[in-house]
Amino acid sequence: MGAVSDVTRGGRVVVLVLPEVNLLDLGGPVQVFDAAAHLGAPYRVEYVAQAPEVESAQGLRFAGLGPLAEVGPQDLVLVPGHRLREPGPGRPLVPAEVADWLRAAHRAGARLASVCSGAAALGEAGLLDGRRCTTHWSLIEAMRERYPAARVQDAVLYVHDGPVSTSAGISTGLDLALSLVERDHGPALAAAVARQLVVYLRRSGTEPQVSAFLQHRAHLHPAVHRVQDHLAQHLGVPHTLAELAAVANLSPRGLSRAFTATVGITPLEYRQRLRLELAARLLAETGLTVEAVSARCGFRDVRHFRRLFTARYGMPPSASRGSGPSGALPAVR
């Protein structure tokens, strides 16, 4: 499908279902990966637990759960939040078997991601030591006390630090999952998933809060939506206004009027914004040269690309690689 990039990451999503798991912490991220799979991404969701049956914090019982399976470099281990109980004699914060399994998953090269209080499981396994991480606002200070080697952040939606990702409270699991989809398969697919789930594609507290791929989409004009989808899925391809008009089944003048009235900018200006955001993402997350990024994003003249990028982000493309935390886009001017 056109929405999926040539990035090949994203295989099994192994969901660790802990006792008293919170339903939204589990269901929200899982639905993101399921929607991405239906749009062509190679995600396959599996559920594992210490026991084949687990009762959620809200009383819903899960059955038929798989054992703590072996995972590998292509897998993502997802740890939804659960209702934390004070540890006591014979009752650790997270069972030792779970902590051992998480450490083994990390050693095997799997990525790990937690939602809300699920960060405690990663903390108990020692996987947050030396890493930036976050959790539910009510647990921030407790996390700092219990895991002093972790660099616990507040006022952020989620944090990526190497192969370990953590998110804040409850609904931010959606934001984290969308971010992982974007990292694996690009912003166009992440935006398509967000539109399907009728949610905003938000970024962490250090990044612009709404992607250019989702801006200007809160309208009901089907022809304009078709053109926006077409542009998002074919950013490296040159387009004339006549070609875009054919996608919309409108005349060039009719498309120009409809697009400008609905979106507030012209189709070609809209395309430019998408290309520049994709370029910023490629510069932040790949080792491609500026020239290669320029070509992949559809800019024929690298000098023109440099001027547009600098005007948009306030820095030349070469400087944007080290402009912020891992995976962060430069701020729009």
Coordinates of C-alpha atoms in Angstrom, one line a residue:
M1 CA 0.0 0.0 0.0
G2 CA 1.2 3.5 -0.8
A3 CA 1.0 4.7 2.9
V4 CA 3.8 2.3 4.0
S5 CA 7.3 3.5 3.5
D6 CA 10.3 1.3 2.5
V7 CA 11.3 1.0 6.2
T8 CA 11.1 -2.7 7.1
R9 CA 10.9 -2.5 10.9
G10 CA 7.9 -3.7 12.7
G11 CA 7.2 -7.4 13.3
R12 CA 5.6 -8.9 16.4
V13 CA 4.1 -6.7 19.0
V14 CA 4.4 -8.8 22.1
V15 CA 2.0 -7.4 24.8
L16 CA 2.9 -8.2 28.4
V17 CA -0.5 -8.5 30.2
L18 CA 0.2 -8.0 33.9
P19 CA -2.3 -8.6 36.7
E20 CA -4.7 -5.7 37.1
V21 CA -3.7 -4.3 33.8
N22 CA -5.6 -1.1 32.9
L23 CA -7.8 -1.6 29.9
L24 CA -7.1 1.7 28.1
D25 CA -3.4 1.3 28.6
L26 CA -3.7 -2.0 26.7
G27 CA -6.4 -1.4 24.2
G28 CA -5.3 2.0 22.9
P29 CA -1.8 1.1 21.7
V30 CA -2.9 -2.3 20.5
Q31 CA -5.6 -0.7 18.3
V32 CA -3.0 1.6 16.8
F33 CA -0.8 -1.4 15.7
D34 CA -3.8 -3.3 14.5
A35 CA -5.0 -0.4 12.4
A36 CA -1.4 0.0 11.0
A37 CA -1.5 -3.7 10.1
H38 CA -4.7 -3.3 8.2
L39 CA -3.1 -0.5 6.3
G40 CA -0.2 -2.7 5.2
A41 CA 2.4 -2.6 8.0
P42 CA 3.8 -6.0 9.0
Y43 CA 2.7 -5.9 12.7
R44 CA 1.4 -9.0 14.4
V45 CA 0.0 -8.6 17.9
E46 CA 0.5 -11.4 20.5
Y47 CA -0.4 -11.5 24.2
V48 CA 1.8 -13.1 26.9
A49 CA 1.5 -13.4 30.7
Q50 CA 2.8 -15.4 33.6
A51 CA -0.5 -17.2 33.7
P52 CA -3.0 -18.0 30.9
E53 CA -5.7 -16.0 32.7
V54 CA -5.4 -12.4 34.0
E55 CA -8.0 -10.1 35.5
S56 CA -7.8 -6.4 34.6
A57 CA -8.0 -3.6 37.1
Q58 CA -11.5 -2.9 35.8
G59 CA -12.7 -6.5 36.3
L60 CA -12.5 -7.8 32.7
R61 CA -10.8 -11.3 32.6
F62 CA -8.4 -12.2 29.8
A63 CA -8.0 -15.8 28.9
G64 CA -5.9 -17.8 26.5
L65 CA -2.8 -15.7 27.0
G66 CA 0.5 -17.2 25.8
P67 CA 3.5 -17.9 28.0
L68 CA 6.4 -15.5 28.3
A69 CA 7.8 -16.2 24.9
E70 CA 11.3 -15.8 23.5
V71 CA 11.6 -12.5 21.5
G72 CA 14.2 -11.2 19.1
P73 CA 15.5 -8.0 17.4
Q74 CA 12.5 -7.6 15.1
D75 CA 10.0 -7.6 18.1
L76 CA 8.5 -4.9 20.2
V77 CA 7.6 -5.7 23.8
L78 CA 4.7 -3.5 24.9
V79 CA 4.1 -3.2 28.7
P80 CA 0.7 -1.6 29.4
G81 CA 0.2 0.0 32.8
H82 CA -1.3 -1.9 35.7
R83 CA -2.6 -1.0 39.1
L84 CA 0.5 -0.8 41.3
R85 CA 0.4 -2.3 44.8
E86 CA 2.9 -1.5 47.6
P87 CA 5.6 -4.1 47.6
G88 CA 5.9 -6.2 50.7
P89 CA 7.2 -9.6 51.9
G90 CA 6.6 -12.1 49.2
R91 CA 4.9 -9.5 47.0
P92 CA 7.4 -7.7 44.8
L93 CA 6.4 -4.7 42.7
V94 CA 6.8 -6.9 39.6
P95 CA 7.3 -10.7 39.8
A96 CA 11.0 -11.7 39.4
E97 CA 10.1 -13.9 36.5
V98 CA 8.7 -10.9 34.6
A99 CA 11.8 -8.8 35.3
D100 CA 14.0 -11.6 34.2
W101 CA 12.0 -12.0 31.0
L102 CA 12.2 -8.2 30.2
R103 CA 16.0 -8.3 30.7
A104 CA 16.3 -11.2 28.4
A105 CA 14.2 -9.5 25.8
H106 CA 16.5 -6.4 26.0
R107 CA 19.6 -8.6 25.7
A108 CA 18.1 -10.3 22.6
G109 CA 17.7 -6.9 20.9
A110 CA 14.0 -6.4 21.2
R111 CA 12.6 -2.9 21.6
L112 CA 10.6 -2.2 24.8
A113 CA 7.8 0.3 25.3
S114 CA 5.7 1.0 28.4
V115 CA 2.5 2.8 29.0
C116 CA 1.8 4.7 32.2
S117 CA 2.7 2.6 35.2
G118 CA 4.1 -0.1 33.0
A119 CA 7.4 1.9 33.3
A120 CA 7.7 0.3 36.8
A121 CA 8.2 -3.1 35.2
L122 CA 11.1 -1.7 33.1
G123 CA 12.5 0.0 36.2
E124 CA 12.4 -3.2 38.3
A125 CA 14.3 -4.9 35.4
G126 CA 17.0 -2.2 35.6
L127 CA 16.2 -1.1 32.0
L128 CA 15.7 2.5 32.9
D129 CA 19.1 3.1 34.5
G130 CA 20.8 5.9 32.7
R131 CA 17.9 6.5 30.3
R132 CA 15.4 9.3 29.9
C133 CA 12.0 8.0 30.7
T134 CA 8.5 9.1 31.9
T135 CA 5.4 7.7 33.5
H136 CA 2.0 8.9 34.9
W137 CA 2.3 12.3 36.6
S138 CA 1.3 10.9 40.0
L139 CA 4.2 8.4 39.9
I140 CA 7.0 10.7 38.8
E141 CA 8.5 11.4 42.3
A142 CA 8.1 7.7 43.3
M143 CA 9.9 6.6 40.2
R144 CA 12.7 9.1 40.9
E145 CA 13.1 7.7 44.4
R146 CA 12.9 4.0 43.5
Y147 CA 15.0 4.2 40.4
P148 CA 17.6 7.0 41.1
A149 CA 19.7 6.0 38.1
A150 CA 16.8 6.7 35.7
R151 CA 16.4 10.1 34.2
V152 CA 12.7 10.5 34.8
Q153 CA 11.1 13.3 32.8
D154 CA 7.9 15.2 33.5
A155 CA 5.7 17.4 31.2
V156 CA 6.2 15.1 28.2
L157 CA 3.9 12.7 26.4
Y158 CA 6.5 10.1 25.8
V159 CA 10.2 9.5 25.6
H160 CA 12.4 7.4 23.3
D161 CA 15.8 6.6 24.6
G162 CA 17.5 4.0 22.4
P163 CA 15.5 0.8 22.3
V164 CA 13.4 1.7 25.3
S165 CA 10.3 4.0 25.1
T166 CA 8.0 5.1 27.9
S167 CA 4.8 7.2 27.9
A168 CA 3.0 9.2 30.5
G169 CA -0.5 8.5 31.7
I170 CA -3.1 6.3 30.1
S171 CA -4.2 8.0 26.8
T172 CA -0.6 8.9 25.9
G173 CA -0.2 5.2 25.0
L174 CA -1.9 6.1 21.8
D175 CA 0.6 8.9 21.2
L176 CA 3.5 6.5 21.9
A177 CA 2.2 3.8 19.6
L178 CA 1.6 6.3 16.8
S179 CA 5.1 7.6 17.3
L180 CA 6.5 4.0 17.0
V181 CA 4.5 3.5 13.8
E182 CA 5.9 6.7 12.4
R183 CA 9.4 5.6 13.3
D184 CA 8.9 2.2 11.7
H185 CA 7.0 3.2 8.6
G186 CA 7.0 7.0 8.2
P187 CA 4.7 9.9 9.0
A188 CA 2.2 9.2 6.2
L189 CA 1.2 5.8 7.7
A190 CA 1.1 7.2 11.2
A191 CA -1.2 10.0 10.0
A192 CA -3.4 7.5 8.2
V193 CA -3.8 5.5 11.4
A194 CA -4.5 8.6 13.4
R195 CA -7.2 9.6 11.0
Q196 CA -8.7 6.2 11.1
L197 CA -8.9 6.3 14.9
V198 CA -10.1 9.9 14.9
V199 CA -7.2 11.1 17.1
Y200 CA -4.6 13.9 16.7
L201 CA -1.1 12.8 16.0
R202 CA 0.6 14.6 18.9
R203 CA 4.4 14.6 19.6
S204 CA 6.4 14.7 22.8
G205 CA 6.7 17.9 24.8
T206 CA 9.9 18.9 23.0
E207 CA 8.3 18.7 19.5
P208 CA 5.6 20.4 17.5
Q209 CA 2.3 19.1 18.8
V210 CA 0.6 18.4 15.4
S211 CA 2.2 16.9 12.4
A212 CA 1.9 18.6 9.1
F213 CA 0.5 15.3 7.9
L214 CA -2.6 15.9 10.1
Q215 CA -2.9 19.7 9.9
H216 CA -5.7 21.0 7.6
R217 CA -7.6 17.7 7.7
A218 CA -10.5 18.7 9.9
H219 CA -12.8 19.3 7.0
L220 CA -15.5 17.4 5.0
H221 CA -14.4 18.0 1.4
P222 CA -13.8 14.5 -0.1
A223 CA -12.0 15.7 -3.2
V224 CA -9.6 17.7 -1.2
H225 CA -9.0 14.8 1.2
R226 CA -8.2 12.6 -1.9
V227 CA -5.6 15.1 -3.0
Q228 CA -4.1 15.3 0.5
D229 CA -3.9 11.6 0.7
H230 CA -2.3 11.3 -2.7
L231 CA 0.3 13.9 -1.9
A232 CA 1.2 12.3 1.4
Q233 CA 1.7 8.9 -0.3
H234 CA 3.8 10.2 -3.2
L235 CA 6.0 12.9 -1.8
G236 CA 9.0 12.0 -4.0
V237 CA 7.0 12.4 -7.2
P238 CA 6.6 15.7 -9.1
H239 CA 3.0 16.8 -9.5
T240 CA 1.4 19.4 -11.7
L241 CA -1.8 21.1 -10.7
A242 CA -3.6 19.3 -13.6
E243 CA -2.5 15.9 -12.3
L244 CA -3.8 16.7 -8.9
A245 CA -7.0 18.0 -10.3
A246 CA -7.5 14.6 -12.1
V247 CA -7.1 12.9 -8.7
A248 CA -9.9 15.1 -7.3
N249 CA -12.0 14.8 -10.4
L250 CA -12.1 18.6 -10.7
S251 CA -10.7 21.2 -13.1
P252 CA -7.3 22.7 -12.1
R253 CA -9.1 26.0 -11.3
G254 CA -11.8 24.1 -9.4
L255 CA -9.2 22.3 -7.3
S256 CA -7.2 25.4 -6.6
R257 CA -10.3 27.2 -5.4
A258 CA -11.6 24.3 -3.3
F259 CA -8.2 23.5 -1.8
T260 CA -7.4 27.1 -0.9
A261 CA -10.9 27.7 0.6
T262 CA -10.8 24.5 2.6
V263 CA -7.1 24.3 3.7
G264 CA -6.0 27.9 3.5
I265 CA -3.0 27.2 1.3
T266 CA -2.5 26.0 -2.2
P267 CA -2.0 22.3 -3.0
L268 CA 1.7 22.9 -3.9
E269 CA 2.3 24.8 -0.7
Y270 CA 0.7 22.0 1.2
R271 CA 2.9 19.5 -0.5
Q272 CA 6.0 21.5 0.4
R273 CA 5.1 21.4 4.1
L274 CA 4.8 17.6 4.0
R275 CA 8.1 17.3 2.1
L276 CA 9.9 19.5 4.6
E277 CA 8.6 17.5 7.6
L278 CA 9.5 14.2 6.0
A279 CA 13.0 15.7 5.3
A280 CA 13.3 16.8 9.0
R281 CA 12.4 13.2 10.1
L282 CA 14.9 11.6 7.7
L283 CA 17.6 13.9 8.9
A284 CA 16.9 13.2 12.5
E285 CA 16.6 9.4 12.2
T286 CA 18.8 8.2 9.3
G287 CA 22.3 8.7 8.1
L288 CA 21.2 9.9 4.7
T289 CA 23.1 12.8 3.2
V290 CA 21.4 16.1 2.8
E291 CA 21.5 15.5 -1.0
A292 CA 19.9 12.1 -0.6
V293 CA 17.2 13.5 1.7
S294 CA 16.5 16.3 -0.8
A295 CA 16.1 13.8 -3.6
R296 CA 13.9 11.4 -1.7
C297 CA 11.6 14.2 -0.6
G298 CA 11.1 15.3 -4.2
F299 CA 13.3 18.4 -4.3
R300 CA 15.2 18.5 -7.6
D301 CA 17.6 21.3 -6.5
V302 CA 19.4 20.7 -3.2
R303 CA 20.2 24.4 -2.9
H304 CA 16.5 25.3 -3.2
F305 CA 15.8 22.6 -0.5
R306 CA 18.4 24.1 1.8
R307 CA 16.8 27.5 1.5
L308 CA 13.3 26.2 2.1
F309 CA 14.4 24.1 5.1
T310 CA 16.2 27.0 6.7
A311 CA 13.2 29.3 6.3
R312 CA 10.9 26.7 7.8
Y313 CA 13.0 25.5 10.7
G314 CA 15.5 28.3 11.3
M315 CA 18.5 26.2 10.7
P316 CA 20.2 24.5 7.7
P317 CA 19.5 20.8 7.1
S318 CA 23.0 19.8 8.2
A319 CA 22.5 21.5 11.6
S320 CA 19.1 19.9 12.3
R321 CA 20.6 16.4 13.0
G322 CA 21.7 17.5 16.5
S323 CA 19.0 20.0 17.2
G324 CA 17.2 18.2 20.0
P325 CA 16.5 14.9 21.8
S326 CA 16.6 11.6 19.9
G327 CA 14.0 11.6 17.3
A328 CA 12.9 15.2 17.8
L329 CA 12.0 17.4 14.9
P330 CA 13.3 21.0 14.8
A331 CA 10.7 23.6 15.8
V332 CA 8.8 25.3 13.1
R333 CA 9.5 29.0 12.8

